[in-house]
């Protein structure tokens, strides 16, 4: 639930967001803020980079910013 | 802060671009 304060940075969670709509790296970081996940900034960078490498989402530029997205 | 988020985003994108 949104109130649990227990958001986890997982491949499944990232996949869900990117299937819903294109997002920038910063958009994703906002969803997985360190204060919500309990990870350090460095861990967040490493884990999110690994997840994005595995998912290998398509990219498109919207308003001059690179967005990632996944087709269902 | 937003500048920290900028740095984190830049680090992630740099790692992805190395990968590609």
PDB file of N, CA and C in Angstrom:
ATOM      1  N   UNK A   1       0.844  -1.198   0.000  1.00  0.00           N
ATOM      2  CA  UNK A   1       0.000   0.000   0.000  1.00  0.00           C
ATOM      3  C   UNK A   1       0.880   1.250   0.000  1.00  0.00           C
ATOM      4  N   UNK A   2       0.375   2.370  -0.475  1.00  0.00           N
ATOM      5  CA  UNK A   2       1.205   3.581  -0.542  1.00  0.00           C
ATOM      6  C   UNK A   2       1.668   4.061   0.828  1.00  0.00           C
ATOM      7  N   UNK A   3       0.943   3.678   1.883  1.00  0.00           N
ATOM      8  CA  UNK A   3       1.278   4.168   3.219  1.00  0.00           C
ATOM      9  C   UNK A   3       2.291   3.299   3.934  1.00  0.00           C
ATOM     10  N   UNK A   4       2.666   2.186   3.348  1.00  0.00           N
ATOM     11  CA  UNK A   4       3.497   1.240   4.089  1.00  0.00           C
ATOM     12  C   UNK A   4       4.899   1.776   4.333  1.00  0.00           C
ATOM     13  N   UNK A   5       5.367   2.708   3.504  1.00  0.00           N
ATOM     14  CA  UNK A   5       6.733   3.198   3.664  1.00  0.00           C
ATOM     15  C   UNK A   5       7.762   2.140   3.343  1.00  0.00           C
ATOM     16  N   UNK A   6       7.348   1.154   2.581  1.00  0.00           N
ATOM     17  CA  UNK A   6       8.221   0.009   2.319  1.00  0.00           C
ATOM     18  C   UNK A   6       8.302  -0.225   0.815  1.00  0.00           C
ATOM     19  N   UNK A   7       8.788   0.774   0.096  1.00  0.00           N
ATOM     20  CA  UNK A   7       8.898   0.655  -1.349  1.00  0.00           C
ATOM     21  C   UNK A   7      10.203  -0.046  -1.684  1.00  0.00           C
ATOM     22  N   UNK A   8      10.122  -1.010  -2.585  1.00  0.00           N
ATOM     23  CA  UNK A   8      11.321  -1.758  -2.947  1.00  0.00           C
ATOM     24  C   UNK A   8      11.713  -1.486  -4.396  1.00  0.00           C
ATOM     25  N   UNK A   9      13.001  -1.297  -4.574  1.00  0.00           N
ATOM     26  CA  UNK A   9      13.545  -1.079  -5.914  1.00  0.00           C
ATOM     27  C   UNK A   9      13.818  -2.445  -6.526  1.00  0.00           C
ATOM     28  N   UNK A  10      12.848  -2.945  -7.297  1.00  0.00           N
ATOM     29  CA  UNK A  10      12.981  -4.258  -7.922  1.00  0.00           C
ATOM     30  C   UNK A  10      12.746  -4.148  -9.412  1.00  0.00           C
ATOM     31  N   UNK A  11      13.211  -5.166 -10.131  1.00  0.00           N
ATOM     32  CA  UNK A  11      13.010  -5.202 -11.582  1.00  0.00           C
ATOM     33  C   UNK A  11      11.524  -5.152 -11.917  1.00  0.00           C
ATOM     34  N   UNK A  12      10.721  -5.873 -11.143  1.00  0.00           N
ATOM     35  CA  UNK A  12       9.289  -5.921 -11.409  1.00  0.00           C
ATOM     36  C   UNK A  12       8.650  -4.541 -11.250  1.00  0.00           C
ATOM     37  N   UNK A  13       9.065  -3.811 -10.204  1.00  0.00           N
ATOM     38  CA  UNK A  13       8.496  -2.479  -9.963  1.00  0.00           C
ATOM     39  C   UNK A  13       8.883  -1.524 -11.093  1.00  0.00           C
ATOM     40  N   UNK A  14      10.154  -1.581 -11.523  1.00  0.00           N
ATOM     41  CA  UNK A  14      10.597  -0.708 -12.612  1.00  0.00           C
ATOM     42  C   UNK A  14       9.870  -1.071 -13.900  1.00  0.00           C
ATOM     43  N   UNK A  15       9.717  -2.363 -14.153  1.00  0.00           N
ATOM     44  CA  UNK A  15       9.013  -2.816 -15.352  1.00  0.00           C
ATOM     45  C   UNK A  15       7.575  -2.276 -15.373  1.00  0.00           C
ATOM     46  N   UNK A  16       6.928  -2.316 -14.201  1.00  0.00           N
ATOM     47  CA  UNK A  16       5.541  -1.825 -14.126  1.00  0.00           C
ATOM     48  C   UNK A  16       5.453  -0.350 -14.491  1.00  0.00           C
ATOM     49  N   UNK A  17       6.366   0.449 -13.939  1.00  0.00           N
ATOM     50  CA  UNK A  17       6.331   1.879 -14.258  1.00  0.00           C
ATOM     51  C   UNK A  17       6.576   2.127 -15.740  1.00  0.00           C
ATOM     52  N   UNK A  18       7.582   1.462 -16.306  1.00  0.00           N
ATOM     53  CA  UNK A  18       7.964   1.755 -17.695  1.00  0.00           C
ATOM     54  C   UNK A  18       6.969   1.202 -18.694  1.00  0.00           C
ATOM     55  N   UNK A  19       6.159   0.229 -18.290  1.00  0.00           N
ATOM     56  CA  UNK A  19       5.114  -0.289 -19.167  1.00  0.00           C
ATOM     57  C   UNK A  19       3.944   0.684 -19.208  1.00  0.00           C
ATOM     58  N   UNK A  20       3.757   1.401 -18.083  1.00  0.00           N
ATOM     59  CA  UNK A  20       2.633   2.330 -17.978  1.00  0.00           C
ATOM     60  C   UNK A  20       2.859   3.589 -18.817  1.00  0.00           C
ATOM     61  N   UNK A  21       4.084   4.167 -18.708  1.00  0.00           N
ATOM     62  CA  UNK A  21       4.365   5.380 -19.486  1.00  0.00           C
ATOM     63  C   UNK A  21       5.869   5.618 -19.546  1.00  0.00           C
ATOM     64  N   UNK A  22       6.317   6.374 -20.575  1.00  0.00           N
ATOM     65  CA  UNK A  22       7.749   6.678 -20.667  1.00  0.00           C
ATOM     66  C   UNK A  22       8.195   7.534 -19.485  1.00  0.00           C
ATOM     67  N   UNK A  23       9.372   7.224 -18.949  1.00  0.00           N
ATOM     68  CA  UNK A  23       9.902   7.966 -17.803  1.00  0.00           C
ATOM     69  C   UNK A  23      11.376   8.244 -17.989  1.00  0.00           C
ATOM     70  N   UNK A  24      11.825   9.383 -17.467  1.00  0.00           N
ATOM     71  CA  UNK A  24      13.252   9.676 -17.458  1.00  0.00           C
ATOM     72  C   UNK A  24      13.905   8.960 -16.270  1.00  0.00           C
ATOM     73  N   UNK A  25      15.227   8.944 -16.263  1.00  0.00           N
ATOM     74  CA  UNK A  25      15.935   8.361 -15.124  1.00  0.00           C
ATOM     75  C   UNK A  25      15.547   9.089 -13.839  1.00  0.00           C
ATOM     76  N   UNK A  26      15.403  10.405 -13.949  1.00  0.00           N
ATOM     77  CA  UNK A  26      15.023  11.170 -12.744  1.00  0.00           C
ATOM     78  C   UNK A  26      13.614  10.848 -12.274  1.00  0.00           C
ATOM     79  N   UNK A  27      12.710  10.611 -13.220  1.00  0.00           N
ATOM     80  CA  UNK A  27      11.354  10.193 -12.833  1.00  0.00           C
ATOM     81  C   UNK A  27      11.418   8.905 -12.011  1.00  0.00           C
ATOM     82  N   UNK A  28      12.238   7.955 -12.495  1.00  0.00           N
ATOM     83  CA  UNK A  28      12.367   6.680 -11.776  1.00  0.00           C
ATOM     84  C   UNK A  28      12.976   6.905 -10.394  1.00  0.00           C
ATOM     85  N   UNK A  29      13.989   7.763 -10.324  1.00  0.00           N
ATOM     86  CA  UNK A  29      14.629   8.025  -9.026  1.00  0.00           C
ATOM     87  C   UNK A  29      13.625   8.624  -8.035  1.00  0.00           C
ATOM     88  N   UNK A  30      12.680   9.420  -8.553  1.00  0.00           N
ATOM     89  CA  UNK A  30      11.656   9.989  -7.666  1.00  0.00           C
ATOM     90  C   UNK A  30      10.756   8.902  -7.101  1.00  0.00           C
ATOM     91  N   UNK A  31      10.513   7.865  -7.901  1.00  0.00           N
ATOM     92  CA  UNK A  31       9.665   6.757  -7.424  1.00  0.00           C
ATOM     93  C   UNK A  31      10.385   5.922  -6.377  1.00  0.00           C
ATOM     94  N   UNK A  32      11.706   5.901  -6.456  1.00  0.00           N
ATOM     95  CA  UNK A  32      12.487   5.052  -5.537  1.00  0.00           C
ATOM     96  C   UNK A  32      13.449   5.897  -4.716  1.00  0.00           C
ATOM     97  N   UNK A  33      12.909   6.932  -4.082  1.00  0.00           N
ATOM     98  CA  UNK A  33      13.752   7.804  -3.264  1.00  0.00           C
ATOM     99  C   UNK A  33      14.385   7.015  -2.115  1.00  0.00           C
ATOM    100  N   UNK A  34      15.601   7.393  -1.775  1.00  0.00           N
ATOM    101  CA  UNK A  34      16.347   6.644  -0.757  1.00  0.00           C
ATOM    102  C   UNK A  34      15.597   6.606   0.571  1.00  0.00           C
ATOM    103  N   UNK A  35      14.876   7.684   0.881  1.00  0.00           N
ATOM    104  CA  UNK A  35      14.156   7.679   2.155  1.00  0.00           C
ATOM    105  C   UNK A  35      12.983   6.704   2.149  1.00  0.00           C
ATOM    106  N   UNK A  36      12.528   6.334   0.935  1.00  0.00           N
ATOM    107  CA  UNK A  36      11.428   5.364   0.851  1.00  0.00           C
ATOM    108  C   UNK A  36      11.938   3.924   0.810  1.00  0.00           C
ATOM    109  N   UNK A  37      13.089   3.725   0.169  1.00  0.00           N
ATOM    110  CA  UNK A  37      13.585   2.356  -0.004  1.00  0.00           C
ATOM    111  C   UNK A  37      14.561   1.943   1.092  1.00  0.00           C
ATOM    112  N   UNK A  38      15.175   2.918   1.746  1.00  0.00           N
ATOM    113  CA  UNK A  38      16.197   2.602   2.744  1.00  0.00           C
ATOM    114  C   UNK A  38      17.560   2.305   2.138  1.00  0.00           C
ATOM    115  N   UNK A  39      17.676   2.391   0.806  1.00  0.00           N
ATOM    116  CA  UNK A  39      18.982   2.176   0.162  1.00  0.00           C
ATOM    117  C   UNK A  39      19.799   3.465   0.203  1.00  0.00           C
ATOM    118  N   UNK A  40      21.112   3.356   0.085  1.00  0.00           N
ATOM    119  CA  UNK A  40      21.960   4.542  -0.058  1.00  0.00           C
ATOM    120  C   UNK A  40      21.858   5.058  -1.493  1.00  0.00           C
ATOM    121  N   UNK A  41      22.347   6.271  -1.713  1.00  0.00           N
ATOM    122  CA  UNK A  41      22.350   6.813  -3.076  1.00  0.00           C
ATOM    123  C   UNK A  41      23.157   5.921  -4.005  1.00  0.00           C
ATOM    124  N   UNK A  42      24.318   5.461  -3.499  1.00  0.00           N
ATOM    125  CA  UNK A  42      25.190   4.628  -4.328  1.00  0.00           C
ATOM    126  C   UNK A  42      24.509   3.297  -4.681  1.00  0.00           C
ATOM    127  N   UNK A  43      23.864   2.694  -3.679  1.00  0.00           N
ATOM    128  CA  UNK A  43      23.147   1.441  -3.945  1.00  0.00           C
ATOM    129  C   UNK A  43      22.032   1.660  -4.964  1.00  0.00           C
ATOM    130  N   UNK A  44      21.319   2.785  -4.817  1.00  0.00           N
ATOM    131  CA  UNK A  44      20.219   3.079  -5.736  1.00  0.00           C
ATOM    132  C   UNK A  44      20.740   3.199  -7.166  1.00  0.00           C
ATOM    133  N   UNK A  45      21.855   3.923  -7.341  1.00  0.00           N
ATOM    134  CA  UNK A  45      22.449   4.074  -8.673  1.00  0.00           C
ATOM    135  C   UNK A  45      22.830   2.710  -9.240  1.00  0.00           C
ATOM    136  N   UNK A  46      23.511   1.900  -8.429  1.00  0.00           N
ATOM    137  CA  UNK A  46      23.974   0.596  -8.922  1.00  0.00           C
ATOM    138  C   UNK A  46      22.816  -0.329  -9.265  1.00  0.00           C
ATOM    139  N   UNK A  47      21.839  -0.412  -8.351  1.00  0.00           N
ATOM    140  CA  UNK A  47      20.725  -1.341  -8.557  1.00  0.00           C
ATOM    141  C   UNK A  47      19.877  -0.905  -9.750  1.00  0.00           C
ATOM    142  N   UNK A  48      19.567   0.386  -9.831  1.00  0.00           N
ATOM    143  CA  UNK A  48      18.718   0.849 -10.931  1.00  0.00           C
ATOM    144  C   UNK A  48      19.436   0.691 -12.279  1.00  0.00           C
ATOM    145  N   UNK A  49      20.739   0.943 -12.297  1.00  0.00           N
ATOM    146  CA  UNK A  49      21.498   0.748 -13.546  1.00  0.00           C
ATOM    147  C   UNK A  49      21.467  -0.721 -13.964  1.00  0.00           C
ATOM    148  N   UNK A  50      21.642  -1.629 -13.014  1.00  0.00           N
ATOM    149  CA  UNK A  50      21.609  -3.069 -13.346  1.00  0.00           C
ATOM    150  C   UNK A  50      20.237  -3.474 -13.880  1.00  0.00           C
ATOM    151  N   UNK A  51      19.179  -2.973 -13.228  1.00  0.00           N
ATOM    152  CA  UNK A  51      17.818  -3.311 -13.658  1.00  0.00           C
ATOM    153  C   UNK A  51      17.570  -2.799 -15.078  1.00  0.00           C
ATOM    154  N   UNK A  52      18.001  -1.567 -15.350  1.00  0.00           N
ATOM    155  CA  UNK A  52      17.771  -1.002 -16.689  1.00  0.00           C
ATOM    156  C   UNK A  52      18.580  -1.755 -17.746  1.00  0.00           C
ATOM    157  N   UNK A  53      19.762  -2.226 -17.375  1.00  0.00           N
ATOM    158  CA  UNK A  53      20.543  -3.028 -18.322  1.00  0.00           C
ATOM    159  C   UNK A  53      19.805  -4.321 -18.656  1.00  0.00           C
ATOM    160  N   UNK A  54      19.224  -4.934 -17.639  1.00  0.00           N
ATOM    161  CA  UNK A  54      18.509  -6.193 -17.874  1.00  0.00           C
ATOM    162  C   UNK A  54      17.239  -5.971 -18.680  1.00  0.00           C
ATOM    163  N   UNK A  55      16.474  -4.935 -18.308  1.00  0.00           N
ATOM    164  CA  UNK A  55      15.202  -4.683 -19.003  1.00  0.00           C
ATOM    165  C   UNK A  55      15.444  -4.178 -20.421  1.00  0.00           C
ATOM    166  N   UNK A  56      16.568  -3.464 -20.604  1.00  0.00           N
ATOM    167  CA  UNK A  56      16.914  -2.896 -21.904  1.00  0.00           C
ATOM    168  C   UNK A  56      15.713  -2.208 -22.564  1.00  0.00           C
ATOM    169  N   UNK A  57      15.131  -1.205 -21.877  1.00  0.00           N
ATOM    170  CA  UNK A  57      13.929  -0.562 -22.402  1.00  0.00           C
ATOM    171  C   UNK A  57      14.219   0.238 -23.667  1.00  0.00           C
ATOM    172  N   UNK A  58      13.172   0.431 -24.478  1.00  0.00           N
ATOM    173  CA  UNK A  58      13.293   1.338 -25.623  1.00  0.00           C
ATOM    174  C   UNK A  58      13.440   2.756 -25.099  1.00  0.00           C
ATOM    175  N   UNK A  59      13.990   3.624 -25.953  1.00  0.00           N
ATOM    176  CA  UNK A  59      14.213   5.011 -25.552  1.00  0.00           C
ATOM    177  C   UNK A  59      13.526   5.934 -26.534  1.00  0.00           C
ATOM    178  N   UNK A  60      12.995   7.003 -26.039  1.00  0.00           N
ATOM    179  CA  UNK A  60      12.523   8.054 -26.946  1.00  0.00           C
ATOM    180  C   UNK A  60      12.726   9.411 -26.293  1.00  0.00           C
ATOM    181  N   UNK A  61      12.911  10.419 -27.144  1.00  0.00           N
ATOM    182  CA  UNK A  61      13.141  11.762 -26.635  1.00  0.00           C
ATOM    183  C   UNK A  61      11.829  12.526 -26.635  1.00  0.00           C
ATOM    184  N   UNK A  62      11.443  13.014 -25.455  1.00  0.00           N
ATOM    185  CA  UNK A  62      10.231  13.810 -25.302  1.00  0.00           C
ATOM    186  C   UNK A  62      10.646  15.104 -24.615  1.00  0.00           C
ATOM    187  N   UNK A  63      10.277  16.255 -25.208  1.00  0.00           N
ATOM    188  CA  UNK A  63      10.683  17.553 -24.647  1.00  0.00           C
ATOM    189  C   UNK A  63      12.193  17.594 -24.370  1.00  0.00           C
ATOM    190  N   UNK A  64      12.963  17.095 -25.329  1.00  0.00           N
ATOM    191  CA  UNK A  64      14.432  17.128 -25.240  1.00  0.00           C
ATOM    192  C   UNK A  64      15.007  16.256 -24.136  1.00  0.00           C
ATOM    193  N   UNK A  65      14.181  15.399 -23.539  1.00  0.00           N
ATOM    194  CA  UNK A  65      14.727  14.522 -22.487  1.00  0.00           C
ATOM    195  C   UNK A  65      14.535  13.065 -22.882  1.00  0.00           C
ATOM    196  N   UNK A  66      15.560  12.273 -22.607  1.00  0.00           N
ATOM    197  CA  UNK A  66      15.501  10.868 -22.941  1.00  0.00           C
ATOM    198  C   UNK A  66      14.588  10.135 -21.948  1.00  0.00           C
ATOM    199  N   UNK A  67      13.621   9.421 -22.503  1.00  0.00           N
ATOM    200  CA  UNK A  67      12.685   8.634 -21.698  1.00  0.00           C
ATOM    201  C   UNK A  67      12.838   7.157 -22.034  1.00  0.00           C
ATOM    202  N   UNK A  68      12.682   6.320 -21.021  1.00  0.00           N
ATOM    203  CA  UNK A  68      12.655   4.869 -21.230  1.00  0.00           C
ATOM    204  C   UNK A  68      11.213   4.397 -21.249  1.00  0.00           C
ATOM    205  N   UNK A  69      10.932   3.366 -22.054  1.00  0.00           N
ATOM    206  CA  UNK A  69       9.607   2.757 -21.980  1.00  0.00           C
ATOM    207  C   UNK A  69       9.681   1.303 -22.437  1.00  0.00           C
ATOM    208  N   UNK A  70       8.700   0.541 -22.005  1.00  0.00           N
ATOM    209  CA  UNK A  70       8.608  -0.872 -22.370  1.00  0.00           C
ATOM    210  C   UNK A  70       7.252  -1.142 -23.003  1.00  0.00           C
ATOM    211  N   UNK A  71       7.262  -1.931 -24.062  1.00  0.00           N
ATOM    212  CA  UNK A  71       5.983  -2.364 -24.630  1.00  0.00           C
ATOM    213  C   UNK A  71       5.506  -3.575 -23.843  1.00  0.00           C
ATOM    214  N   UNK A  72       4.192  -3.678 -23.715  1.00  0.00           N
ATOM    215  CA  UNK A  72       3.648  -4.814 -22.953  1.00  0.00           C
ATOM    216  C   UNK A  72       3.849  -6.127 -23.673  1.00  0.00           C
TER     217      UNK A  72
ATOM    218  N   UNK B   1      18.108  16.210  -2.379  1.00  0.00           N
ATOM    219  CA  UNK B   1      17.972  17.453  -3.141  1.00  0.00           C
ATOM    220  C   UNK B   1      17.886  17.136  -4.625  1.00  0.00           C
ATOM    221  N   UNK B   2      17.441  18.081  -5.420  1.00  0.00           N
ATOM    222  CA  UNK B   2      17.291  17.809  -6.843  1.00  0.00           C
ATOM    223  C   UNK B   2      18.662  17.705  -7.505  1.00  0.00           C
ATOM    224  N   UNK B   3      19.675  18.403  -6.974  1.00  0.00           N
ATOM    225  CA  UNK B   3      20.988  18.290  -7.596  1.00  0.00           C
ATOM    226  C   UNK B   3      21.580  16.906  -7.349  1.00  0.00           C
ATOM    227  N   UNK B   4      21.267  16.324  -6.182  1.00  0.00           N
ATOM    228  CA  UNK B   4      21.740  14.955  -5.948  1.00  0.00           C
ATOM    229  C   UNK B   4      21.044  13.992  -6.915  1.00  0.00           C
ATOM    230  N   UNK B   5      19.751  14.214  -7.133  1.00  0.00           N
ATOM    231  CA  UNK B   5      19.025  13.372  -8.097  1.00  0.00           C
ATOM    232  C   UNK B   5      19.622  13.535  -9.492  1.00  0.00           C
ATOM    233  N   UNK B   6      20.016  14.761  -9.840  1.00  0.00           N
ATOM    234  CA  UNK B   6      20.658  14.976 -11.141  1.00  0.00           C
ATOM    235  C   UNK B   6      21.948  14.166 -11.248  1.00  0.00           C
ATOM    236  N   UNK B   7      22.739  14.185 -10.180  1.00  0.00           N
ATOM    237  CA  UNK B   7      24.003  13.437 -10.203  1.00  0.00           C
ATOM    238  C   UNK B   7      23.753  11.939 -10.303  1.00  0.00           C
ATOM    239  N   UNK B   8      22.757  11.474  -9.562  1.00  0.00           N
ATOM    240  CA  UNK B   8      22.442  10.038  -9.606  1.00  0.00           C
ATOM    241  C   UNK B   8      21.965   9.646 -11.003  1.00  0.00           C
ATOM    242  N   UNK B   9      21.097  10.480 -11.586  1.00  0.00           N
ATOM    243  CA  UNK B   9      20.597  10.179 -12.931  1.00  0.00           C
ATOM    244  C   UNK B   9      21.754  10.156 -13.937  1.00  0.00           C
ATOM    245  N   UNK B  10      22.665  11.114 -13.806  1.00  0.00           N
ATOM    246  CA  UNK B  10      23.803  11.171 -14.728  1.00  0.00           C
ATOM    247  C   UNK B  10      24.682   9.932 -14.587  1.00  0.00           C
ATOM    248  N   UNK B  11      24.870   9.463 -13.340  1.00  0.00           N
ATOM    249  CA  UNK B  11      25.698   8.275 -13.107  1.00  0.00           C
ATOM    250  C   UNK B  11      25.061   7.038 -13.728  1.00  0.00           C
ATOM    251  N   UNK B  12      23.750   6.929 -13.581  1.00  0.00           N
ATOM    252  CA  UNK B  12      23.051   5.774 -14.152  1.00  0.00           C
ATOM    253  C   UNK B  12      23.132   5.807 -15.670  1.00  0.00           C
ATOM    254  N   UNK B  13      22.874   6.982 -16.246  1.00  0.00           N
ATOM    255  CA  UNK B  13      22.889   7.071 -17.713  1.00  0.00           C
ATOM    256  C   UNK B  13      24.291   6.844 -18.277  1.00  0.00           C
ATOM    257  N   UNK B  14      25.302   7.293 -17.553  1.00  0.00           N
ATOM    258  CA  UNK B  14      26.675   7.043 -17.999  1.00  0.00           C
ATOM    259  C   UNK B  14      26.964   5.548 -18.019  1.00  0.00           C
ATOM    260  N   UNK B  15      26.488   4.859 -16.975  1.00  0.00           N
ATOM    261  CA  UNK B  15      26.732   3.415 -16.912  1.00  0.00           C
ATOM    262  C   UNK B  15      25.998   2.692 -18.047  1.00  0.00           C
ATOM    263  N   UNK B  16      24.788   3.131 -18.329  1.00  0.00           N
ATOM    264  CA  UNK B  16      24.028   2.505 -19.418  1.00  0.00           C
ATOM    265  C   UNK B  16      24.681   2.772 -20.764  1.00  0.00           C
ATOM    266  N   UNK B  17      25.211   3.959 -20.952  1.00  0.00           N
ATOM    267  CA  UNK B  17      25.819   4.280 -22.244  1.00  0.00           C
ATOM    268  C   UNK B  17      27.118   3.509 -22.442  1.00  0.00           C
ATOM    269  N   UNK B  18      27.837   3.244 -21.351  1.00  0.00           N
ATOM    270  CA  UNK B  18      29.026   2.388 -21.450  1.00  0.00           C
ATOM    271  C   UNK B  18      28.623   0.990 -21.902  1.00  0.00           C
ATOM    272  N   UNK B  19      27.483   0.557 -21.365  1.00  0.00           N
ATOM    273  CA  UNK B  19      26.980  -0.792 -21.631  1.00  0.00           C
ATOM    274  C   UNK B  19      26.621  -0.954 -23.102  1.00  0.00           C
ATOM    275  N   UNK B  20      26.010   0.094 -23.673  1.00  0.00           N
ATOM    276  CA  UNK B  20      25.603   0.028 -25.081  1.00  0.00           C
ATOM    277  C   UNK B  20      26.827   0.267 -25.941  1.00  0.00           C
TER     278      UNK B  20
END
